[in-house]
Short mmCIF file of C-alpha atoms and ligand atoms in Angstrom, two decimals:
data_model
loop_
_atom_site.label_atom_id
_atom_site.label_comp_id
_atom_site.label_asym_id
_atom_site.label_seq_id
_atom_site.Cartn_x
_atom_site.Cartn_y
_atom_site.Cartn_z
CA UNK A 1 -29.81 -180.52 105.75
CA UNK A 2 -27.29 -181.20 103.01
CA UNK A 3 -26.13 -177.72 102.17
CA UNK A 4 -23.27 -176.02 103.97
CA UNK A 5 -24.51 -173.58 106.64
CA UNK A 6 -22.42 -170.48 107.31
CA UNK A 7 -23.38 -167.85 109.86
CA UNK A 8 -22.07 -164.36 109.07
CA UNK A 9 -22.08 -162.73 112.48
CA UNK A 10 -20.77 -160.51 115.26
CA UNK A 11 -20.59 -162.83 118.24
CA UNK A 12 -21.76 -160.33 120.90
CA UNK A 13 -24.96 -159.53 119.01
CA UNK A 14 -28.18 -160.97 120.43
CA UNK A 15 -29.59 -161.33 116.92
CA UNK A 16 -26.62 -163.51 115.94
CA UNK A 17 -26.83 -165.55 119.14
CA UNK A 18 -30.45 -166.44 118.25
CA UNK A 19 -29.26 -168.24 115.16
CA UNK A 20 -26.42 -170.01 117.00
CA UNK A 21 -28.77 -171.11 119.78
CA UNK A 22 -31.31 -172.45 117.29
CA UNK A 23 -28.56 -174.37 115.49
CA UNK A 24 -27.25 -175.78 118.78
CA UNK A 25 -30.67 -176.90 120.04
CA UNK A 26 -31.24 -178.70 116.76
CA UNK A 27 -27.73 -180.19 116.53
CA UNK A 28 -27.00 -178.32 113.30
CA UNK A 29 -23.35 -177.29 113.02
CA UNK A 30 -22.83 -173.76 111.68
CA UNK A 31 -19.57 -172.42 110.28
CA UNK A 32 -19.00 -168.94 111.66
CA UNK A 33 -17.57 -165.85 109.95
CA UNK A 34 -16.98 -162.80 112.11
CA UNK A 35 -17.48 -159.16 111.14
CA UNK A 36 -16.60 -156.23 113.39
CA UNK A 37 -19.69 -154.05 113.15
CA UNK A 38 -17.91 -151.32 115.15
CA UNK A 39 -15.42 -151.08 112.28
CA UNK A 40 -18.13 -150.99 109.59
CA UNK A 41 -17.24 -154.43 108.23
CA UNK A 42 -20.87 -155.08 107.21
CA UNK A 43 -20.95 -151.84 105.24
CA UNK A 44 -18.20 -152.58 102.73
CA UNK A 45 -19.08 -152.71 99.01
CA UNK A 46 -18.21 -156.40 99.01
CA UNK A 47 -20.53 -157.25 101.93
CA UNK A 48 -23.36 -155.13 100.49
CA UNK A 49 -23.03 -156.72 97.08
CA UNK A 50 -22.46 -160.32 98.11
CA UNK A 51 -23.92 -160.95 101.59
CA UNK A 52 -26.64 -158.47 102.60
CA UNK A 53 -27.60 -155.29 100.76
CA UNK A 54 -29.06 -154.11 104.11
CA UNK A 55 -25.55 -153.98 105.63
CA UNK A 56 -26.32 -156.00 108.73
CA UNK A 57 -25.62 -159.31 110.37
CA UNK A 58 -26.70 -161.98 111.12
CA UNK A 59 -26.92 -163.56 107.70
CA UNK A 60 -27.30 -167.30 107.31
CA UNK A 61 -25.66 -168.61 104.18
CA UNK A 62 -27.22 -171.81 102.85
CA UNK A 63 -24.98 -173.14 100.11
CA UNK A 64 -24.66 -170.09 97.83
CA UNK A 65 -27.87 -168.39 98.99
CA UNK A 66 -28.23 -165.87 101.82
CA UNK A 67 -30.91 -165.31 104.47
CA UNK A 68 -30.59 -161.98 106.31
CA UNK A 69 -32.84 -161.21 109.32
CA UNK A 70 -32.27 -163.30 112.43
CA UNK A 71 -35.80 -164.61 112.77
CA UNK A 72 -35.94 -165.71 109.13
CA UNK A 73 -32.63 -167.52 109.59
CA UNK A 74 -33.94 -169.26 112.73
CA UNK A 75 -37.10 -170.22 110.85
CA UNK A 76 -35.06 -171.78 108.07
CA UNK A 77 -33.06 -173.88 110.53
CA UNK A 78 -36.06 -174.95 112.60
CA UNK A 79 -38.56 -175.66 109.82
CA UNK A 80 -40.00 -179.12 110.45
CA UNK A 81 -38.69 -179.35 114.02
CA UNK A 82 -40.44 -179.16 117.39
CA UNK A 83 -39.25 -175.54 117.76
CA UNK A 84 -42.04 -174.57 115.34
CA UNK A 85 -45.49 -175.78 116.44
CA UNK A 86 -47.37 -177.99 114.02
CA UNK A 87 -50.68 -176.49 115.08
CA UNK A 88 -51.72 -173.61 112.83
CA UNK A 89 -52.89 -171.29 115.63
CA UNK A 90 -49.79 -171.93 117.74
CA UNK A 91 -47.54 -171.31 114.74
CA UNK A 92 -49.19 -167.93 114.18
CA UNK A 93 -48.90 -167.21 117.91
CA UNK A 94 -45.18 -167.97 117.73
CA UNK A 95 -44.85 -165.46 114.87
CA UNK A 96 -46.82 -162.93 116.94
CA UNK A 97 -44.12 -163.01 119.63
CA UNK A 98 -41.31 -162.93 117.07
CA UNK A 99 -42.79 -159.78 115.50
CA UNK A 100 -43.25 -158.36 119.00
CA UNK A 101 -39.59 -159.07 119.62
CA UNK A 102 -38.53 -157.16 116.51
CA UNK A 103 -40.88 -154.21 116.98
CA UNK A 104 -41.31 -153.73 120.73
CA UNK A 105 -38.36 -155.44 122.37
CA UNK A 106 -35.25 -155.38 120.20
CA UNK A 107 -35.28 -151.69 119.12
CA UNK A 108 -35.61 -150.65 122.76
CA UNK A 109 -34.04 -153.21 125.09
CA UNK A 110 -31.30 -154.43 122.73
CA UNK A 111 -30.52 -150.98 121.35
CA UNK A 112 -30.03 -149.52 124.83
CA UNK A 113 -27.74 -152.45 125.66
CA UNK A 114 -25.78 -151.82 122.46
CA UNK A 115 -25.46 -148.10 123.16
CA UNK A 116 -24.43 -148.65 126.79
CA UNK A 117 -22.04 -151.55 126.26
CA UNK A 118 -20.54 -151.08 122.82
CA UNK A 119 -20.92 -147.41 121.85
CA UNK A 120 -20.63 -145.92 125.35
CA UNK A 121 -22.82 -143.23 126.89
CA UNK A 122 -20.25 -140.51 126.21
CA UNK A 123 -20.06 -141.34 122.52
CA UNK A 124 -23.77 -141.20 121.74
CA UNK A 125 -24.85 -138.68 119.14
CA UNK A 126 -27.32 -136.02 120.32
CA UNK A 127 -30.13 -137.63 118.33
CA UNK A 128 -29.43 -140.97 120.01
CA UNK A 129 -29.25 -139.45 123.50
CA UNK A 130 -32.62 -137.80 122.90
CA UNK A 131 -34.14 -141.22 122.17
CA UNK A 132 -32.95 -142.86 125.40
CA UNK A 133 -35.96 -141.96 127.65
CA UNK A 134 -38.49 -143.08 125.04
CA UNK A 135 -36.63 -146.33 124.43
CA UNK A 136 -36.35 -146.96 128.16
CA UNK A 137 -40.11 -146.49 128.65
CA UNK A 138 -40.95 -148.67 125.64
CA UNK A 139 -38.48 -151.32 126.83
CA UNK A 140 -40.02 -151.41 130.31
CA UNK A 141 -43.49 -151.73 128.73
CA UNK A 142 -42.30 -154.72 126.67
CA UNK A 143 -40.81 -156.35 129.78
CA UNK A 144 -44.02 -155.82 131.74
CA UNK A 145 -46.05 -157.46 128.99
CA UNK A 146 -43.65 -160.41 128.86
CA UNK A 147 -43.74 -160.76 132.63
CA UNK A 148 -47.54 -160.80 132.71
CA UNK A 149 -47.67 -163.45 130.02
CA UNK A 150 -45.02 -165.61 131.67
CA UNK A 151 -46.82 -165.48 135.02
CA UNK A 152 -49.30 -167.91 133.46
CA UNK A 153 -47.08 -169.78 130.98
CA UNK A 154 -43.75 -171.61 131.25
CA UNK A 155 -42.82 -170.67 127.68
CA UNK A 156 -44.32 -168.09 125.31
CA UNK A 157 -46.34 -170.45 123.13
CA UNK A 158 -47.95 -173.81 123.78
CA UNK A 159 -46.08 -174.14 127.10
CA UNK A 160 -43.00 -175.58 125.44
CA UNK A 161 -39.90 -174.02 123.84
CA UNK A 162 -40.38 -172.54 120.37
CA UNK A 163 -38.58 -169.96 118.25
CA UNK A 164 -40.57 -167.28 120.11
CA UNK A 165 -38.56 -168.10 123.25
CA UNK A 166 -35.26 -168.17 121.39
CA UNK A 167 -35.93 -164.80 119.72
CA UNK A 168 -36.90 -163.10 122.97
CA UNK A 169 -34.33 -164.82 125.15
CA UNK A 170 -31.33 -163.93 123.01
CA UNK A 171 -31.52 -160.19 123.38
CA UNK A 172 -33.40 -160.32 126.63
CA UNK A 173 -31.17 -162.26 129.01
CA UNK A 174 -28.50 -159.53 128.73
CA UNK A 175 -31.00 -156.68 129.23
CA UNK A 176 -29.29 -155.67 132.47
CA UNK A 177 -26.33 -154.51 130.38
CA UNK A 178 -28.79 -151.95 128.98
CA UNK A 179 -29.83 -150.78 132.46
CA UNK A 180 -33.01 -152.86 132.79
CA UNK A 181 -33.46 -154.45 136.23
CA UNK A 182 -34.55 -158.03 135.60
CA UNK A 183 -35.31 -158.54 139.31
CA UNK A 184 -38.37 -156.32 138.70
CA UNK A 185 -39.70 -159.03 136.37
CA UNK A 186 -39.71 -162.31 138.37
CA UNK A 187 -41.65 -164.38 135.84
CA UNK A 188 -39.23 -163.34 133.11
CA UNK A 189 -36.33 -164.24 135.39
CA UNK A 190 -37.80 -167.72 136.02
CA UNK A 191 -38.29 -168.19 132.26
CA UNK A 192 -34.64 -167.25 131.64
CA UNK A 193 -33.59 -169.98 134.08
CA UNK A 194 -35.91 -172.45 132.31
CA UNK A 195 -34.36 -171.71 128.92
CA UNK A 196 -30.88 -172.54 130.22
CA UNK A 197 -32.16 -175.98 131.23
CA UNK A 198 -33.19 -176.95 127.67
CA UNK A 199 -30.98 -179.86 126.48
CA UNK A 200 -28.15 -178.67 124.17
CA UNK A 201 -28.53 -175.05 125.33
CA UNK A 202 -25.40 -172.96 124.67
CA UNK A 203 -24.63 -169.61 126.30
CA UNK A 204 -24.08 -166.44 124.31
CA UNK A 205 -20.30 -166.47 124.68
CA UNK A 206 -19.92 -170.00 123.32
N1 GSH B 1 -33.79 -157.08 112.15
C1 GSH B 1 -32.43 -157.52 112.01
C2 GSH B 1 -31.51 -156.56 112.75
C3 GSH B 1 -30.05 -156.79 112.37
C4 GSH B 1 -29.16 -155.77 113.05
O1 GSH B 1 -29.59 -154.69 113.47
N2 GSH B 1 -27.88 -156.14 113.15
C5 GSH B 1 -26.92 -155.28 113.78
C6 GSH B 1 -26.21 -156.03 114.89
S1 GSH B 1 -27.34 -156.70 116.07
C7 GSH B 1 -25.88 -154.84 112.75
O2 GSH B 1 -25.55 -155.58 111.86
N3 GSH B 1 -25.35 -153.62 112.88
C8 GSH B 1 -24.30 -153.16 112.06
C9 GSH B 1 -24.69 -152.02 111.19
O3 GSH B 1 -25.89 -151.63 111.18
O4 GSH B 1 -23.80 -151.49 110.51
C10 GSH B 1 -32.27 -158.97 112.50
O5 GSH B 1 -33.06 -159.39 113.34
O6 GSH B 1 -31.38 -159.67 112.03
#
């Protein structure tokens, strides 16, 4: 890759960690620019006009072009590598789990972690507090489905690491910070341990 790669991020975000982990596993150095999302730094007119009109990180900058959405950024980095299966069915299956991550996992498991750890229970708005039971139930359902799948497979797709694992791992391995008990999901726990053994793995706080 010849172009300069810059990750616009908030380091404690699982979505941003996905992109860092993908870069690390592939040996692709990323420059990092930090934004404090708690201070609205991704909502400034400058950020909205020049980085992401959707006001969110992560954004991967490739030269002078920008890729918002964590899974799209990971896909850009991993295109042509072993993290994306060459087989057509397996590639679609990988996308299946990445869409699952964005629709079933992240808005429930990661959002509850964010509310508990960064916003704080006492500071939740009434509308947010009202959503907690529904998000908890939907999060547990996502974890059950993952656990059932991983009882038969070492990794989500094709029994080897792909972007599906990176996407789910990044927000998942810190699920306990959102009040989810990972010990209830032993196959998921074993998969988490397996991910940390992948050569060039980096932890979230790296
Ligand atoms: N679907 C997006 C979600 C991005 C997202 O929600 N980012 C959060 C941090 S994890 C953010 O930027 N929040 C700040 C804000 O909304 O102002 C992705 O996967 O990249």
